[in-house]
């Protein structure tokens, strides 16, 4: 397995996402799935599952969970947590652009702006096609993406500092206005047992797209787009929405 660019980041991911209210987001996702899913089963795929925190939340809500991620480091963290909690989750190391499951699932979720990390919109549409092929008729695909507004107005060329007991992180953004791409440099400082700090650096790129472009791509593949919402609500997108949540169903 080649390096994915998230191997070092995986050790600090949970510490740097402590601000995410996973139970509340899981309840929201569960509500959307229950409202719009028409297939009978409860097999769910968490695509780009990272360290498996959301996967665990959905497993605890009664779904038969499969977690897919391309980072061995992320999945290593997920496996440790799964064993500790004794949850029946299946984890698979795959590039989501090459998603291939043994059978179909009733729901697919993809959260925490994972699709924004793909190198191009062509890659995004490739993932949409793979998800369509992996989803049972009547099944739903629920995902979030950072918006153009967030990239331009909030991430932009900003520098952020995060400090936890586990890590000190300097997060520096560089915005390309032409394609609304944000190049992210993470400088991570870990306090070692001898009192010194160990510094590592990660480079991450995120791209944002218009909701109309996302909807058109889904519909071209065959999904029926049921809603594009302001994050964690069922309200239409606002002019200052930071995340959009898309709900699509595979029709007969």
Coordinates of C-alpha atoms in Angstrom, one line a residue:
X1 CA 0.0 0.0 0.0
X2 CA 1.4 3.4 -1.0
X3 CA 1.4 6.4 1.4
X4 CA -1.8 8.3 1.1
X5 CA -0.8 11.6 2.7
X6 CA -2.8 10.9 5.9
X7 CA -0.6 8.4 7.7
X8 CA 0.9 10.8 10.2
X9 CA -2.3 12.8 10.5
X10 CA -4.1 9.6 11.5
X11 CA -2.4 9.5 14.9
X12 CA -3.8 13.0 15.7
X13 CA -7.1 12.9 13.8
X14 CA -9.3 12.1 16.8
X15 CA -7.7 14.8 18.9
X16 CA -8.1 17.4 16.2
X17 CA -11.8 16.5 15.6
X18 CA -12.8 16.6 19.3
X19 CA -15.1 19.5 18.4
X20 CA -17.2 17.4 16.2
X21 CA -20.5 16.3 17.9
X22 CA -20.5 12.8 16.4
X23 CA -23.7 11.6 18.3
X24 CA -25.7 14.6 17.0
X25 CA -24.4 14.1 13.5
X26 CA -25.2 10.4 13.6
X27 CA -28.7 11.1 14.7
X28 CA -29.1 13.6 11.9
X29 CA -27.8 11.1 9.3
X30 CA -29.9 8.3 10.7
X31 CA -33.0 10.5 10.4
X32 CA -32.3 11.2 6.7
X33 CA -31.6 7.6 6.0
X34 CA -34.8 6.4 7.7
X35 CA -36.8 9.1 6.0
X36 CA -35.6 8.5 2.4
X37 CA -34.4 4.9 2.2
X38 CA -36.8 2.5 0.5
X39 CA -34.7 -0.7 0.5
X40 CA -35.5 -3.1 3.4
X41 CA -32.1 -3.9 4.7
X42 CA -29.8 -2.1 7.2
X43 CA -26.4 -2.6 5.6
X44 CA -24.5 0.7 5.6
X45 CA -21.2 1.8 4.1
X46 CA -19.2 4.5 5.7
X47 CA -17.1 5.8 2.8
X48 CA -13.8 7.4 3.7
X49 CA -14.5 6.3 7.3
X50 CA -11.2 7.6 8.8
X51 CA -10.6 6.4 12.3
X52 CA -14.2 4.9 12.4
X53 CA -15.8 7.2 15.0
X54 CA -18.9 7.8 12.8
X55 CA -18.9 4.2 11.8
X56 CA -19.2 3.2 15.4
X57 CA -22.0 5.7 16.0
X58 CA -24.0 4.1 13.2
X59 CA -23.2 0.6 14.3
X60 CA -24.6 1.5 17.8
X61 CA -27.8 2.6 16.0
X62 CA -28.3 -0.9 14.6
X63 CA -26.8 -0.7 11.2
X64 CA -24.6 -3.5 9.8
X65 CA -21.5 -1.4 9.1
X66 CA -18.8 -1.5 6.6
X67 CA -16.0 1.1 6.8
X68 CA -13.8 1.9 3.8
X69 CA -10.8 4.1 3.8
X70 CA -7.5 4.3 1.8
X71 CA -5.3 5.2 4.7
X72 CA -3.8 2.2 6.5
X73 CA -3.0 4.5 9.4
X74 CA -6.6 5.7 9.8
X75 CA -7.9 2.1 9.6
X76 CA -5.3 1.0 12.1
X77 CA -6.8 3.5 14.6
X78 CA -10.3 2.3 13.7
X79 CA -9.5 -1.3 14.2
X80 CA -8.1 -0.6 17.7
X81 CA -11.3 1.2 18.7
X82 CA -13.5 -1.5 17.2
X83 CA -11.7 -4.2 19.2
X84 CA -11.9 -2.2 22.4
X85 CA -15.7 -1.7 22.0
X86 CA -16.3 -5.2 20.5
X87 CA -18.4 -3.8 17.6
X88 CA -19.2 -6.0 14.6
X89 CA -17.8 -3.6 12.0
X90 CA -16.0 -4.7 8.8
X91 CA -13.2 -2.4 7.7
X92 CA -11.7 -2.5 4.2
X93 CA -8.7 -0.7 2.9
X94 CA -9.7 0.7 -0.6
X95 CA -9.4 3.8 -2.7
X96 CA -13.0 5.0 -2.9
X97 CA -12.5 5.7 -6.6
X98 CA -12.0 1.9 -6.9
X99 CA -14.8 0.9 -4.5
X100 CA -15.7 -2.8 -4.9
X101 CA -17.9 -4.6 -2.4
X102 CA -19.1 -8.1 -2.1
X103 CA -22.8 -7.3 -2.7
X104 CA -24.8 -4.1 -2.3
X105 CA -25.6 -1.9 0.7
X106 CA -28.8 -0.1 1.7
X107 CA -27.2 3.2 2.6
X108 CA -23.9 5.0 2.0
X109 CA -22.6 7.9 4.1
X110 CA -19.5 10.0 3.4
X111 CA -18.9 12.7 6.0
X112 CA -16.4 15.3 7.2
X113 CA -15.8 16.8 3.7
X114 CA -14.1 13.6 2.5
X115 CA -15.2 14.1 -1.1
X116 CA -13.5 17.6 -1.1
X117 CA -10.2 15.8 -0.8
X118 CA -10.4 14.1 -4.2
X119 CA -8.0 15.5 -6.8
X120 CA -10.6 16.5 -9.4
X121 CA -14.3 16.6 -10.1
X122 CA -13.8 13.7 -12.5
X123 CA -12.7 11.7 -9.4
X124 CA -15.8 12.8 -7.6
X125 CA -18.0 11.6 -10.4
X126 CA -16.1 8.3 -10.5
X127 CA -16.9 7.8 -6.8
X128 CA -20.6 8.6 -7.5
X129 CA -20.6 5.9 -10.1
X130 CA -19.0 3.4 -7.8
X131 CA -21.5 4.2 -5.0
X132 CA -24.4 3.8 -7.5
X133 CA -23.1 0.4 -8.5
X134 CA -22.7 -0.6 -4.8
X135 CA -26.1 0.5 -3.6
X136 CA -29.3 -1.5 -3.5
X137 CA -32.2 -0.2 -5.5
X138 CA -34.1 2.1 -3.1
X139 CA -31.0 2.7 -1.1
X140 CA -29.7 6.2 -0.3
X141 CA -26.4 8.1 -0.5
X142 CA -26.0 10.8 2.1
X143 CA -22.8 12.9 2.1
X144 CA -21.5 16.3 3.0
X145 CA -19.1 18.7 1.2
X146 CA -17.5 22.0 2.1
X147 CA -19.0 24.8 0.1
X148 CA -17.5 27.4 -2.1
X149 CA -18.4 30.0 0.5
X150 CA -16.4 28.2 3.2
X151 CA -13.3 27.9 1.0
X152 CA -13.4 31.5 -0.1
X153 CA -14.5 33.2 3.1
X154 CA -13.5 31.1 6.0
X155 CA -10.6 28.8 5.0
X156 CA -9.1 31.2 2.4
X157 CA -5.5 32.1 3.3
X158 CA -6.0 31.8 7.0
X159 CA -3.8 30.3 9.6
X160 CA -5.2 28.4 12.6
X161 CA -3.7 26.9 15.7
X162 CA -5.1 23.9 17.5
X163 CA -3.7 22.7 20.9
X164 CA -4.8 19.6 22.7
X165 CA -3.1 17.3 25.2
X166 CA -2.0 15.1 22.3
X167 CA -0.7 17.6 19.7
X168 CA 0.0 21.2 18.9
X169 CA -1.1 21.9 15.3
X170 CA -0.4 24.9 13.0
X171 CA -2.9 24.8 10.1
X172 CA -2.0 27.1 7.2
X173 CA -4.2 27.5 4.2
X174 CA -3.4 28.8 0.7
X175 CA -6.4 29.6 -1.5
X176 CA -6.4 29.4 -5.3
X177 CA -9.3 31.6 -6.4
X178 CA -9.4 30.2 -10.0
X179 CA -10.7 26.8 -8.9
X180 CA -11.5 27.3 -5.3
X181 CA -8.8 24.9 -4.2
X182 CA -7.3 25.2 -0.7
X183 CA -3.8 23.9 -0.2
X184 CA -3.5 23.0 3.5
X185 CA -0.2 22.6 5.3
X186 CA -0.3 21.0 8.8
X187 CA 2.6 21.3 11.1
X188 CA 2.1 18.8 13.9
X189 CA 4.1 18.9 17.1
X190 CA 3.9 15.9 19.5
X191 CA 5.3 16.1 23.0
X192 CA 7.6 13.2 23.5
X193 CA 8.4 11.3 26.7
X194 CA 11.7 13.1 27.1
X195 CA 10.1 16.5 27.0
X196 CA 11.1 17.4 23.5
X197 CA 8.7 17.9 20.6
X198 CA 8.6 15.8 17.5
X199 CA 7.6 17.8 14.4
X200 CA 5.9 16.3 11.3
X201 CA 4.3 18.0 8.3
X202 CA 1.3 16.9 6.2
X203 CA 0.1 18.4 2.9
X204 CA -3.7 18.2 2.1
X205 CA -5.6 19.7 -0.8
X206 CA -9.4 20.3 -0.8
X207 CA -11.6 21.4 -3.7
X208 CA -15.1 22.8 -3.5
X209 CA -17.9 22.7 -6.1
X210 CA -21.2 24.4 -6.7
X211 CA -24.3 22.4 -5.6
X212 CA -25.7 22.5 -9.1
X213 CA -22.6 20.8 -10.5
X214 CA -22.8 18.1 -7.8
X215 CA -26.5 17.5 -8.4
X216 CA -26.1 17.3 -12.2
X217 CA -23.3 14.7 -11.8
X218 CA -25.5 12.5 -9.5
X219 CA -28.5 12.7 -11.8
X220 CA -26.4 11.9 -14.9
X221 CA -25.3 8.6 -13.2
X222 CA -28.9 7.8 -12.3
X223 CA -29.4 9.0 -8.7
X224 CA -32.5 11.0 -7.8
X225 CA -31.4 13.9 -5.7
X226 CA -33.9 14.4 -2.9
X227 CA -32.3 17.4 -1.2
X228 CA -29.3 19.6 -0.8
X229 CA -29.4 21.0 2.7
X230 CA -27.7 23.5 5.0
X231 CA -25.6 21.4 7.3
X232 CA -27.4 19.4 10.0
X233 CA -30.8 20.6 8.9
X234 CA -33.4 20.1 6.2
X235 CA -33.3 23.7 5.2
X236 CA -32.2 24.9 1.8
X237 CA -28.6 26.1 1.5
X238 CA -28.0 29.5 2.9
X239 CA -25.7 32.1 1.2
X240 CA -23.3 31.5 4.0
X241 CA -23.6 27.7 4.4
X242 CA -20.3 26.2 5.3
X243 CA -21.3 22.6 4.5
X244 CA -23.9 21.2 2.2
X245 CA -25.5 17.8 2.9
X246 CA -26.7 15.9 -0.2
X247 CA -29.3 13.1 -0.1
X248 CA -29.7 11.0 -3.2
X249 CA -31.6 7.7 -3.8
X250 CA -31.0 4.9 -6.4
X251 CA -34.3 4.5 -8.1
X252 CA -35.6 1.4 -9.8

